[in-house]
CSV table of C-alpha atoms and ligand atoms in Angstrom, one decimal:
chain,number,residue,atom,x,y,z
I,1,UNK,CA,-50.1,-72.5,-25.8
I,2,UNK,CA,-52.9,-70.4,-27.2
I,3,UNK,CA,-56.6,-70.2,-26.4
I,4,UNK,CA,-58.5,-70.4,-29.7
I,5,UNK,CA,-62.1,-70.6,-30.7
I,6,UNK,CA,-63.3,-71.9,-34.1
I,7,UNK,CA,-66.6,-70.9,-35.6
I,8,UNK,CA,-67.9,-73.8,-37.6
I,9,UNK,CA,-67.2,-77.5,-37.0
I,10,UNK,CA,-67.4,-78.5,-40.7
I,11,UNK,CA,-64.7,-80.2,-42.5
I,12,UNK,CA,-62.1,-77.4,-42.1
I,13,UNK,CA,-63.1,-76.2,-38.6
I,14,UNK,CA,-63.2,-79.6,-37.0
I,15,UNK,CA,-60.0,-80.9,-38.5
I,16,UNK,CA,-58.2,-77.7,-37.6
I,17,UNK,CA,-59.7,-77.8,-34.1
I,18,UNK,CA,-58.6,-81.3,-33.1
I,19,UNK,CA,-55.2,-80.8,-34.7
I,20,UNK,CA,-54.6,-77.5,-32.8
I,21,UNK,CA,-55.6,-79.4,-29.6
I,22,UNK,CA,-53.1,-82.1,-30.5
I,23,UNK,CA,-50.5,-79.4,-30.8
I,24,UNK,CA,-51.2,-78.4,-27.2
I,25,UNK,CA,-53.6,-75.5,-27.7
I,26,UNK,CA,-56.9,-75.1,-25.8
I,27,UNK,CA,-59.7,-75.1,-28.5
I,28,UNK,CA,-63.4,-74.2,-28.2
I,29,UNK,CA,-65.4,-75.1,-31.3
I,30,UNK,CA,-68.7,-73.5,-32.1
I,31,UNK,CA,-71.3,-75.5,-34.0
I,32,UNK,CA,-74.9,-74.4,-34.5
I,33,UNK,CA,-76.3,-77.7,-35.9
I,34,UNK,CA,-77.6,-79.5,-32.8
I,35,UNK,CA,-77.1,-83.0,-34.2
I,36,UNK,CA,-73.5,-82.3,-35.2
I,37,UNK,CA,-72.8,-80.6,-31.9
I,38,UNK,CA,-74.1,-83.6,-30.0
I,39,UNK,CA,-72.1,-86.1,-32.1
I,40,UNK,CA,-68.9,-84.0,-31.6
I,41,UNK,CA,-69.5,-83.8,-27.8
I,42,UNK,CA,-69.8,-87.6,-27.7
I,43,UNK,CA,-66.6,-87.9,-29.6
I,44,UNK,CA,-68.2,-89.0,-32.9
I,45,UNK,CA,-66.9,-87.5,-36.1
I,46,UNK,CA,-69.8,-86.3,-38.2
I,47,UNK,CA,-68.1,-87.1,-41.5
I,48,UNK,CA,-65.6,-89.6,-43.0
I,49,UNK,CA,-62.0,-88.5,-42.6
I,50,UNK,CA,-58.9,-90.7,-41.8
I,51,UNK,CA,-57.6,-90.3,-38.2
I,52,UNK,CA,-60.3,-87.8,-37.2
I,53,UNK,CA,-62.2,-90.2,-34.9
I,54,UNK,CA,-59.1,-91.0,-32.9
I,55,UNK,CA,-58.0,-87.4,-32.4
I,56,UNK,CA,-61.5,-86.3,-31.6
I,57,UNK,CA,-61.9,-89.0,-29.0
I,58,UNK,CA,-58.5,-88.2,-27.5
I,59,UNK,CA,-59.2,-84.5,-27.0
I,60,UNK,CA,-62.9,-84.0,-26.6
I,61,UNK,CA,-63.8,-82.7,-23.1
I,62,UNK,CA,-60.1,-82.0,-22.4
I,63,UNK,CA,-58.2,-79.6,-24.7
I,64,UNK,CA,-61.1,-79.6,-27.2
I,65,UNK,CA,-64.6,-78.6,-26.3
I,66,UNK,CA,-67.7,-77.8,-28.4
I,67,UNK,CA,-70.5,-75.3,-27.8
I,68,UNK,CA,-73.4,-73.7,-29.6
I,69,UNK,CA,-72.5,-70.3,-28.1
I,70,UNK,CA,-70.1,-67.9,-29.9
I,71,UNK,CA,-70.3,-65.7,-26.8
I,72,UNK,CA,-69.0,-68.4,-24.6
I,73,UNK,CA,-66.3,-69.4,-27.0
I,74,UNK,CA,-65.0,-65.9,-27.6
I,75,UNK,CA,-65.0,-65.1,-23.9
I,76,UNK,CA,-62.9,-68.2,-23.1
I,77,UNK,CA,-60.2,-67.5,-25.8
I,78,UNK,CA,-58.0,-64.8,-27.3
I,79,UNK,CA,-58.2,-65.6,-31.0
I,80,UNK,CA,-61.2,-66.8,-33.1
I,81,UNK,CA,-60.9,-68.6,-36.4
I,82,UNK,CA,-63.9,-68.3,-38.8
I,83,UNK,CA,-64.3,-71.6,-40.6
I,84,UNK,CA,-67.8,-71.5,-42.0
I,85,UNK,CA,-68.9,-72.3,-45.5
I,86,UNK,CA,-68.6,-69.8,-48.4
I,87,UNK,CA,-71.0,-71.2,-51.1
I,88,UNK,CA,-70.6,-70.0,-54.6
I,89,UNK,CA,-73.7,-69.1,-56.6
I,90,UNK,CA,-72.0,-68.8,-60.0
I,91,UNK,CA,-71.4,-65.1,-59.6
I,92,UNK,CA,-70.1,-64.3,-56.2
I,93,UNK,CA,-68.9,-66.1,-53.0
I,94,UNK,CA,-71.8,-66.0,-50.6
I,95,UNK,CA,-70.4,-64.3,-47.5
I,96,UNK,CA,-73.5,-64.5,-45.4
I,97,UNK,CA,-72.2,-67.2,-43.0
I,98,UNK,CA,-68.9,-65.4,-42.6
I,99,UNK,CA,-70.7,-62.1,-41.9
I,100,UNK,CA,-73.1,-63.7,-39.6
I,101,UNK,CA,-70.1,-65.1,-37.7
I,102,UNK,CA,-68.6,-61.6,-37.7
I,103,UNK,CA,-71.8,-60.2,-36.1
I,104,UNK,CA,-71.8,-62.8,-33.3
I,105,UNK,CA,-68.1,-62.4,-32.6
I,106,UNK,CA,-68.5,-58.6,-32.7
I,107,UNK,CA,-71.2,-58.7,-30.1
I,108,UNK,CA,-69.1,-61.0,-28.0
I,109,UNK,CA,-66.0,-58.8,-28.1
I,110,UNK,CA,-68.0,-55.7,-27.5
I,111,UNK,CA,-69.2,-57.2,-24.3
I,112,UNK,CA,-65.8,-58.6,-23.4
I,113,UNK,CA,-64.1,-55.2,-23.7
I,114,UNK,CA,-60.6,-56.6,-24.3
I,115,UNK,CA,-58.4,-57.2,-27.3
I,116,UNK,CA,-59.2,-60.2,-29.4
I,117,UNK,CA,-57.9,-61.5,-32.8
I,118,UNK,CA,-60.3,-62.5,-35.5
I,119,UNK,CA,-59.0,-64.6,-38.4
I,120,UNK,CA,-60.8,-65.8,-41.5
I,121,UNK,CA,-59.9,-69.4,-42.3
I,122,UNK,CA,-62.8,-69.9,-44.8
I,123,UNK,CA,-61.8,-69.6,-48.4
I,124,UNK,CA,-62.8,-66.0,-49.4
I,125,UNK,CA,-61.8,-64.1,-52.6
I,126,UNK,CA,-58.8,-61.7,-52.2
I,127,UNK,CA,-59.7,-58.5,-50.5
I,128,UNK,CA,-62.6,-59.9,-48.4
I,129,UNK,CA,-60.9,-59.9,-45.0
I,130,UNK,CA,-59.5,-56.4,-45.2
I,131,UNK,CA,-62.7,-55.3,-47.0
I,132,UNK,CA,-66.2,-56.6,-46.2
I,133,UNK,CA,-65.1,-58.5,-43.0
I,134,UNK,CA,-63.2,-55.5,-41.5
I,135,UNK,CA,-66.0,-53.2,-42.3
I,136,UNK,CA,-68.6,-55.4,-40.7
I,137,UNK,CA,-66.6,-56.0,-37.5
I,138,UNK,CA,-65.9,-52.3,-37.1
I,139,UNK,CA,-69.5,-51.4,-37.7
I,140,UNK,CA,-71.0,-53.9,-35.2
I,141,UNK,CA,-68.3,-53.5,-32.5
I,142,UNK,CA,-68.0,-49.7,-32.9
I,143,UNK,CA,-64.2,-50.4,-32.5
I,144,UNK,CA,-61.2,-50.1,-34.7
I,145,UNK,CA,-59.3,-52.9,-36.4
I,146,UNK,CA,-55.6,-52.9,-35.5
I,147,UNK,CA,-56.3,-51.0,-32.3
I,148,UNK,CA,-59.1,-52.7,-30.4
I,149,UNK,CA,-59.0,-56.1,-32.2
I,150,UNK,CA,-56.7,-57.9,-34.6
I,151,UNK,CA,-57.7,-59.2,-38.0
I,152,UNK,CA,-56.2,-61.7,-40.3
I,153,UNK,CA,-56.6,-64.4,-42.9
I,154,UNK,CA,-55.2,-67.9,-42.6
I,155,UNK,CA,-56.1,-70.2,-45.5
I,156,UNK,CA,-56.0,-73.9,-45.2
I,157,UNK,CA,-54.3,-76.3,-47.6
I,158,UNK,CA,-56.0,-79.5,-46.5
I,159,UNK,CA,-56.8,-82.3,-49.0
I,160,UNK,CA,-59.8,-84.4,-48.3
I,161,UNK,CA,-58.8,-87.9,-47.2
I,162,UNK,CA,-55.5,-86.8,-45.8
I,163,UNK,CA,-56.6,-83.6,-44.0
I,164,UNK,CA,-55.3,-84.6,-40.6
I,165,UNK,CA,-51.9,-85.6,-42.0
I,166,UNK,CA,-51.8,-82.4,-44.1
I,167,UNK,CA,-52.5,-80.3,-41.0
I,168,UNK,CA,-49.9,-82.0,-38.8
I,169,UNK,CA,-47.3,-82.0,-41.5
I,170,UNK,CA,-48.0,-78.9,-43.6
I,171,UNK,CA,-46.0,-77.9,-46.7
I,172,UNK,CA,-46.5,-74.2,-45.8
I,173,UNK,CA,-48.2,-72.0,-43.3
I,174,UNK,CA,-49.8,-68.9,-44.7
I,175,UNK,CA,-50.7,-66.1,-42.2
I,176,UNK,CA,-52.0,-62.8,-43.3
I,177,UNK,CA,-52.5,-60.0,-40.8
I,178,UNK,CA,-53.4,-56.3,-40.9
I,179,UNK,CA,-50.6,-55.6,-38.3
I,180,UNK,CA,-47.7,-57.2,-36.5
I,181,UNK,CA,-49.7,-57.9,-33.4
I,182,UNK,CA,-52.2,-60.0,-35.3
I,183,UNK,CA,-49.4,-61.8,-37.1
I,184,UNK,CA,-47.6,-62.6,-33.9
I,185,UNK,CA,-50.8,-64.0,-32.4
I,186,UNK,CA,-51.3,-66.1,-35.5
I,187,UNK,CA,-47.7,-67.4,-35.6
I,188,UNK,CA,-48.1,-68.4,-31.9
I,189,UNK,CA,-50.7,-70.9,-33.1
I,190,UNK,CA,-48.1,-72.5,-35.4
I,191,UNK,CA,-44.9,-72.6,-33.3
I,192,UNK,CA,-45.1,-76.3,-33.1
I,193,UNK,CA,-44.4,-76.8,-36.8
I,194,UNK,CA,-40.6,-76.8,-36.9
I,195,UNK,CA,-38.9,-76.3,-40.3
I,196,UNK,CA,-42.2,-75.5,-42.2
I,197,UNK,CA,-42.0,-72.3,-44.3
I,198,UNK,CA,-44.2,-69.6,-42.8
I,199,UNK,CA,-45.4,-66.9,-45.2
I,200,UNK,CA,-46.2,-63.8,-43.2
I,201,UNK,CA,-48.1,-61.3,-45.3
I,202,UNK,CA,-51.2,-59.2,-45.5
I,203,UNK,CA,-54.7,-60.8,-45.5
I,204,UNK,CA,-55.4,-60.1,-49.2
I,205,UNK,CA,-52.1,-61.8,-50.3
I,206,UNK,CA,-52.9,-64.8,-48.0
I,207,UNK,CA,-56.3,-65.1,-49.6
I,208,UNK,CA,-54.7,-64.9,-53.1
I,209,UNK,CA,-52.2,-67.6,-52.3
I,210,UNK,CA,-55.0,-70.0,-51.6
I,211,UNK,CA,-56.8,-69.3,-54.9
I,212,UNK,CA,-53.6,-69.2,-57.0
I,213,UNK,CA,-52.6,-72.6,-55.6
I,214,UNK,CA,-55.9,-74.3,-56.4
I,215,UNK,CA,-56.1,-72.6,-59.8
I,216,UNK,CA,-52.7,-73.9,-60.7
I,217,UNK,CA,-53.8,-77.5,-59.9
I,218,UNK,CA,-57.0,-77.1,-61.9
I,219,UNK,CA,-55.1,-75.6,-64.8
I,220,UNK,CA,-52.7,-78.5,-64.9
I,221,UNK,CA,-55.6,-81.0,-64.9
I,222,UNK,CA,-57.4,-79.2,-67.8
I,223,UNK,CA,-54.1,-78.9,-69.6
I,224,UNK,CA,-53.6,-82.7,-69.4
I,225,UNK,CA,-57.1,-83.3,-70.4
I,226,UNK,CA,-56.8,-81.1,-73.5
I,227,UNK,CA,-53.6,-82.9,-74.5
I,228,UNK,CA,-55.3,-86.2,-74.0
I,229,UNK,CA,-58.2,-85.2,-76.2
I,230,UNK,CA,-55.8,-84.2,-78.9
I,231,UNK,CA,-54.2,-87.6,-78.7
I,232,UNK,CA,-57.6,-89.2,-79.2
I,233,UNK,CA,-58.4,-87.2,-82.3
I,234,UNK,CA,-55.0,-87.5,-83.9
I,235,UNK,CA,-54.9,-91.3,-83.4
I,236,UNK,CA,-52.0,-93.6,-82.8
I,237,UNK,CA,-50.9,-91.7,-79.7
I,238,UNK,CA,-51.5,-92.8,-76.1
I,239,UNK,CA,-51.8,-89.9,-73.7
I,240,UNK,CA,-50.5,-92.1,-71.0
I,241,UNK,CA,-47.2,-92.5,-72.8
I,242,UNK,CA,-47.1,-88.8,-73.6
I,243,UNK,CA,-47.5,-87.9,-70.0
I,244,UNK,CA,-44.9,-90.5,-68.9
I,245,UNK,CA,-42.5,-88.7,-71.2
I,246,UNK,CA,-43.5,-85.3,-69.9
I,247,UNK,CA,-43.2,-86.4,-66.3
I,248,UNK,CA,-39.7,-87.7,-66.9
I,249,UNK,CA,-38.4,-84.1,-67.3
I,250,UNK,CA,-36.2,-83.0,-64.3
I,251,UNK,CA,-38.9,-80.4,-63.5
I,252,UNK,CA,-41.3,-83.2,-62.6
I,253,UNK,CA,-39.0,-86.1,-61.7
I,254,UNK,CA,-36.4,-85.2,-59.1
I,255,UNK,CA,-33.3,-87.0,-58.1
I,256,UNK,CA,-33.0,-87.5,-54.3
I,257,UNK,CA,-29.9,-87.7,-52.2
I,258,UNK,CA,-29.3,-91.4,-53.1
I,259,UNK,CA,-29.4,-90.7,-56.8
I,260,UNK,CA,-32.8,-92.4,-57.1
I,261,UNK,CA,-35.3,-90.6,-59.3
I,262,UNK,CA,-38.8,-90.0,-57.9
I,263,UNK,CA,-41.8,-88.3,-59.4
I,264,UNK,CA,-42.6,-84.9,-57.8
I,265,UNK,CA,-46.1,-84.9,-56.3
I,266,UNK,CA,-47.2,-82.2,-58.6
I,267,UNK,CA,-47.0,-84.7,-61.5
I,268,UNK,CA,-50.1,-86.3,-60.0
I,269,UNK,CA,-52.1,-83.4,-61.4
I,270,UNK,CA,-50.7,-84.0,-64.8
I,271,UNK,CA,-52.8,-87.1,-65.5
I,272,UNK,CA,-55.7,-87.0,-67.9
I,273,UNK,CA,-59.1,-88.1,-66.6
I,274,UNK,CA,-62.8,-87.3,-66.6
I,275,UNK,CA,-62.4,-84.0,-64.9
I,276,UNK,CA,-61.9,-82.4,-61.5
I,277,UNK,CA,-64.6,-82.1,-58.9
I,278,UNK,CA,-64.9,-81.6,-55.1
I,279,UNK,CA,-65.8,-78.6,-53.0
I,280,UNK,CA,-62.6,-76.6,-53.8
I,281,UNK,CA,-61.2,-76.7,-57.3
I,282,UNK,CA,-64.3,-76.0,-59.4
I,283,UNK,CA,-65.7,-73.4,-56.9
I,284,UNK,CA,-62.4,-71.6,-56.4
I,285,UNK,CA,-61.5,-71.3,-60.1
I,286,UNK,CA,-65.0,-70.1,-61.0
I,287,UNK,CA,-65.0,-67.6,-58.1
I,288,UNK,CA,-61.6,-66.2,-59.1
I,289,UNK,CA,-62.8,-65.8,-62.7
I,290,UNK,CA,-65.9,-64.0,-61.5
I,291,UNK,CA,-63.8,-61.9,-59.1
I,292,UNK,CA,-61.6,-60.8,-62.0
I,293,UNK,CA,-64.5,-60.1,-64.2
I,294,UNK,CA,-66.2,-58.0,-61.6
I,295,UNK,CA,-63.0,-55.8,-61.6
I,296,UNK,CA,-63.0,-55.6,-65.4
I,297,UNK,CA,-60.3,-58.2,-65.9
I,298,UNK,CA,-61.1,-61.1,-68.3
I,299,UNK,CA,-59.5,-64.2,-66.8
I,300,UNK,CA,-59.3,-66.0,-70.1
I,301,UNK,CA,-57.0,-68.8,-69.1
I,302,UNK,CA,-58.9,-69.9,-66.0
I,303,UNK,CA,-62.3,-69.4,-67.8
I,304,UNK,CA,-61.1,-72.0,-70.3
I,305,UNK,CA,-59.8,-74.3,-67.5
I,306,UNK,CA,-63.5,-74.5,-66.4
I,307,UNK,CA,-64.8,-74.9,-69.9
I,308,UNK,CA,-62.5,-77.8,-70.6
I,309,UNK,CA,-63.6,-79.4,-67.3
I,310,UNK,CA,-67.2,-79.0,-68.2
I,311,UNK,CA,-66.6,-80.9,-71.5
I,312,UNK,CA,-65.2,-84.0,-69.8
I,313,UNK,CA,-68.5,-85.9,-69.4
I,314,UNK,CA,-69.2,-85.3,-73.1
I,315,UNK,CA,-65.9,-86.9,-74.0
I,316,UNK,CA,-66.8,-90.0,-72.0
I,317,UNK,CA,-70.2,-90.3,-73.6
I,318,UNK,CA,-68.7,-89.7,-77.1
I,319,UNK,CA,-66.3,-92.6,-76.5
I,320,UNK,CA,-69.0,-94.9,-75.4
I,321,UNK,CA,-71.1,-94.0,-78.4
I,322,UNK,CA,-68.1,-94.7,-80.7
I,323,UNK,CA,-67.7,-98.1,-79.1
I,324,UNK,CA,-71.4,-99.2,-78.7
I,325,UNK,CA,-73.3,-97.2,-81.2
I,326,UNK,CA,-76.4,-95.3,-80.0
I,327,UNK,CA,-76.7,-95.6,-76.2
I,328,UNK,CA,-80.5,-95.9,-76.1
I,329,UNK,CA,-81.4,-99.1,-74.1
I,330,UNK,CA,-77.7,-99.9,-73.5
I,331,UNK,CA,-76.7,-100.8,-69.9
I,332,UNK,CA,-73.9,-98.8,-68.5
I,333,UNK,CA,-72.2,-99.4,-65.1
I,334,UNK,CA,-70.6,-96.3,-63.6
I,335,UNK,CA,-67.9,-97.2,-61.1
I,336,UNK,CA,-67.0,-94.4,-58.6
I,337,UNK,CA,-69.4,-91.7,-57.3
I,338,UNK,CA,-67.1,-89.9,-54.9
I,339,UNK,CA,-65.3,-86.9,-56.5
I,340,UNK,CA,-62.0,-88.7,-55.8
I,341,UNK,CA,-60.9,-91.9,-54.0
I,342,UNK,CA,-60.8,-92.3,-50.2
I,343,UNK,CA,-63.7,-90.0,-49.4
I,344,UNK,CA,-67.5,-90.2,-49.4
I,345,UNK,CA,-67.7,-86.6,-50.6
I,346,UNK,CA,-69.7,-86.4,-53.8
I,347,UNK,CA,-69.8,-82.6,-54.2
I,348,UNK,CA,-69.2,-81.7,-57.8
I,349,UNK,CA,-68.4,-85.3,-58.6
I,350,UNK,CA,-67.6,-85.8,-62.3
I,351,UNK,CA,-69.7,-89.0,-62.0
I,352,UNK,CA,-72.9,-86.9,-61.9
I,353,UNK,CA,-72.8,-85.1,-65.2
I,354,UNK,CA,-71.6,-88.3,-66.8
I,355,UNK,CA,-74.6,-90.2,-65.4
I,356,UNK,CA,-77.0,-87.4,-66.5
I,357,UNK,CA,-75.6,-87.4,-70.0
I,358,UNK,CA,-75.9,-91.2,-70.2
I,359,UNK,CA,-79.5,-91.1,-69.1
I,360,UNK,CA,-80.3,-88.3,-71.5
I,361,UNK,CA,-79.0,-90.5,-74.3
I,362,UNK,CA,-81.4,-93.2,-73.2
I,363,UNK,CA,-78.9,-95.6,-71.4
I,364,UNK,CA,-79.8,-97.5,-68.3
I,365,UNK,CA,-77.3,-96.7,-65.5
I,366,UNK,CA,-76.2,-98.8,-62.6
I,367,UNK,CA,-73.7,-97.3,-60.2
I,368,UNK,CA,-71.4,-98.4,-57.5
I,369,UNK,CA,-69.0,-96.7,-55.1
I,370,UNK,CA,-67.2,-98.3,-52.2
I,371,UNK,CA,-68.4,-95.7,-49.7
I,372,UNK,CA,-70.4,-93.0,-51.5
I,373,UNK,CA,-73.5,-94.8,-52.7
I,374,UNK,CA,-75.8,-93.2,-50.1
I,375,UNK,CA,-74.5,-89.6,-50.4
I,376,UNK,CA,-74.8,-90.0,-54.2
I,377,UNK,CA,-78.3,-91.3,-54.0
I,378,UNK,CA,-79.3,-88.3,-51.9
I,379,UNK,CA,-77.6,-85.9,-54.3
I,380,UNK,CA,-79.2,-87.5,-57.3
I,381,UNK,CA,-82.7,-87.9,-55.8
I,382,UNK,CA,-85.3,-88.5,-58.5
I,383,UNK,CA,-82.6,-89.5,-61.0
I,384,UNK,CA,-83.2,-93.0,-62.4
I,385,UNK,CA,-80.0,-94.9,-61.3
I,386,UNK,CA,-79.9,-98.3,-59.7
I,387,UNK,CA,-77.2,-98.5,-57.0
I,388,UNK,CA,-75.3,-101.8,-56.6
I,389,UNK,CA,-74.0,-103.2,-53.4
I,390,UNK,CA,-70.7,-104.2,-55.0
I,391,UNK,CA,-68.8,-104.0,-58.2
I,392,UNK,CA,-69.8,-107.4,-59.4
I,393,UNK,CA,-73.5,-106.6,-59.2
I,394,UNK,CA,-73.0,-103.2,-60.8
I,395,UNK,CA,-71.3,-104.6,-63.9
I,396,UNK,CA,-73.5,-107.6,-64.3
I,397,UNK,CA,-75.2,-107.6,-67.7
I,398,UNK,CA,-73.6,-104.2,-68.6
I,399,UNK,CA,-72.8,-103.3,-72.2
I,400,UNK,CA,-70.2,-100.9,-70.9
I,401,UNK,CA,-68.4,-100.1,-67.7
I,402,UNK,CA,-67.0,-96.6,-67.0
I,403,UNK,CA,-64.4,-96.1,-64.3
I,404,UNK,CA,-64.8,-92.6,-63.0
I,405,UNK,CA,-63.0,-92.5,-59.6
I,406,UNK,CA,-59.5,-94.0,-59.0
I,407,UNK,CA,-60.6,-96.3,-56.2
I,408,UNK,CA,-58.0,-99.0,-55.4
I,409,UNK,CA,-60.8,-101.6,-55.3
I,410,UNK,CA,-61.5,-101.1,-59.0
I,411,UNK,CA,-58.1,-102.6,-59.8
I,412,UNK,CA,-59.8,-106.0,-59.5
I,413,UNK,CA,-62.2,-105.1,-62.4
I,414,UNK,CA,-60.3,-107.4,-64.8
I,415,UNK,CA,-61.2,-110.5,-62.6
I,416,UNK,CA,-64.9,-109.5,-62.5
I,417,UNK,CA,-65.2,-108.7,-66.2
I,418,UNK,CA,-63.2,-111.8,-67.2
I,419,UNK,CA,-66.3,-114.0,-66.3
I,420,UNK,CA,-68.7,-112.0,-68.5
I,421,UNK,CA,-69.8,-113.2,-71.8
I,422,UNK,CA,-70.1,-111.1,-74.0
I,423,UNK,CA,-67.4,-108.9,-72.4
I,424,UNK,CA,-68.5,-105.3,-71.8
I,425,UNK,CA,-66.6,-102.3,-73.2
I,426,UNK,CA,-64.5,-101.0,-70.3
I,427,UNK,CA,-64.0,-97.2,-70.5
I,428,UNK,CA,-61.2,-96.2,-68.2
I,429,UNK,CA,-61.9,-92.6,-67.2
I,430,UNK,CA,-58.7,-92.5,-65.1
I,431,UNK,CA,-56.4,-94.7,-67.0
I,432,UNK,CA,-55.7,-96.7,-64.0
I,433,UNK,CA,-56.1,-100.2,-65.4
I,434,UNK,CA,-53.9,-102.4,-67.6
I,435,UNK,CA,-55.6,-102.3,-71.1
I,436,UNK,CA,-54.2,-105.7,-71.9
I,437,UNK,CA,-56.4,-107.2,-69.2
I,438,UNK,CA,-59.6,-106.5,-71.1
I,439,UNK,CA,-61.1,-107.9,-74.3
I,440,UNK,CA,-62.6,-104.5,-75.1
I,441,UNK,CA,-60.9,-101.5,-73.6
I,442,UNK,CA,-61.0,-97.7,-74.2
I,443,UNK,CA,-59.9,-94.8,-72.1
I,444,UNK,CA,-59.2,-91.1,-71.9
I,445,UNK,CA,-56.4,-90.1,-74.2
I,446,UNK,CA,-56.5,-93.3,-76.4
O,501,UGA,C1,-57.7,-79.5,-53.2
O,501,UGA,C2,-56.2,-79.2,-53.3
O,501,UGA,O1,-55.5,-80.3,-53.8
O,501,UGA,C3,-55.7,-78.9,-51.9
O,501,UGA,O2,-54.3,-78.6,-51.9
O,501,UGA,C4,-56.5,-77.8,-51.3
O,501,UGA,O3,-56.1,-77.5,-50.0
O,501,UGA,C5,-57.9,-78.1,-51.3
O,501,UGA,O4,-58.4,-78.4,-52.6
O,501,UGA,C6,-58.7,-77.0,-50.7
O,501,UGA,O5,-58.9,-76.0,-51.3
O,501,UGA,O6,-59.2,-77.1,-49.5
O,501,UGA,P1,-59.2,-81.6,-52.8
O,501,UGA,O7,-60.3,-80.9,-53.4
O,501,UGA,O8,-59.5,-82.3,-51.5
O,501,UGA,O9,-57.9,-80.7,-52.5
O,501,UGA,O10,-58.8,-82.8,-53.8
O,501,UGA,P2,-57.7,-83.0,-55.0
O,501,UGA,O11,-56.9,-84.2,-54.6
O,501,UGA,O12,-56.9,-81.8,-55.3
O,501,UGA,O13,-58.6,-83.4,-56.2
O,501,UGA,C7,-59.4,-82.5,-56.8
O,501,UGA,C8,-60.1,-83.1,-58.1
O,501,UGA,O14,-59.1,-83.2,-59.1
O,501,UGA,C9,-60.6,-84.5,-57.9
O,501,UGA,O15,-61.9,-84.6,-58.6
O,501,UGA,C10,-59.6,-85.4,-58.6
O,501,UGA,O16,-60.1,-86.6,-59.1
O,501,UGA,C11,-59.2,-84.4,-59.7
O,501,UGA,N1,-57.9,-84.7,-60.4
O,501,UGA,C12,-56.7,-84.7,-59.7
O,501,UGA,C13,-57.8,-85.0,-61.7
O,501,UGA,O17,-58.9,-85.0,-62.4
O,501,UGA,N2,-56.7,-85.3,-62.3
O,501,UGA,C14,-55.5,-85.2,-61.7
O,501,UGA,O18,-54.5,-85.5,-62.3
O,501,UGA,C15,-55.5,-84.9,-60.3
């Protein structure tokens, strides 16, 4: 059992905290936002994530406590995970929250006068922990990393919507430490994960593993989207059939012990669509490109991965224009505002640039998402969109319906559209619907 504090009860910090408590550790979480702190203390999850409310209720006040004081948290524990935000301004990762956490931890450990391990869990570009973070900690504490305190990096591999499950059943555990003592303290946190590969390395490598992993996923998505666009311009090829053929290779479809063939999970990133969004993929790829550039390396491939992604909204609008003619005055229903299904997170949602492009062309936009209408409305404040309470209201009277997010609920779109006269053009931005179910259908890669 370890005693661990976590700075930041955001998405990563809170999920990590309750899961470590579930694994038997004593966890103190530090949150500076008073409303969030109050919610957590009452056992209420401040955001939508499966299984989080149950785990929080189970452990709050017992193995999991929350405070506003870094001092108190550090004094009660032996290891501190930094899980604060690292916003990206287009050029560099903003380290101000990380460094602010470093300052507070430094003051606490200077007062404490005993060995403590500090670990960066926030996503930071390779070299940050052993560079800027170490420098700051040594400067403020007046102590030496590796001697008076331990220092490491421990990136997370959580997917929104399944974050608790991902934490409790990880595919890998990556721990980076500047020395063996740090690595041992970090591995003690993860002893409860039997059979999971643990990659013990230095902090910069750990940081790079995180970026390389997300960049690979993004590259696969943009690859699929480029192939799909080529299918569209060549004509007579359906990208869905092409990808079915690609997926069937034994690299992507594996034969299990019973001889049954099953698609490898990675194949789910080889599906054409209207682009990747969220708080991780776009930001991580852009930050890595900028990081390379700052060191004189042109990251041509990943740069293009982003360019292809930025063109996705244009592809949707082009297809609608092909089907409807000029969009001025046309009514378009956008289904799906969350950046992916099963979350209310709208950060970098592909729906937003699509909506903006439609409005720019003079279309009237109605929008609907099963859970993300309100966050979308806040993010798009001042943008002329009407939000519908359900799918039926959103598509009523529409000339075109665009499916942007792969929500299960949208599978019932054929029933809703069947009653409409004249039938709208349905543009399937995720290729999730049966084209034969619609009078007028188009989609990515057709
Ligand atoms: C991603 C990674 O999948 C996680 O492994 C990683 O830990 C996490 O980032 C992180 O850095 O914390 P997440 O952003 O939650 O997780 O969501 P994904 O499921 O990866 O989806 C990202 C975006 O790609 C979504 O907009 C999704 O719609 C899109 N996508 C996905 C496609 O456009 N096409 C695909 O074939 C697959």
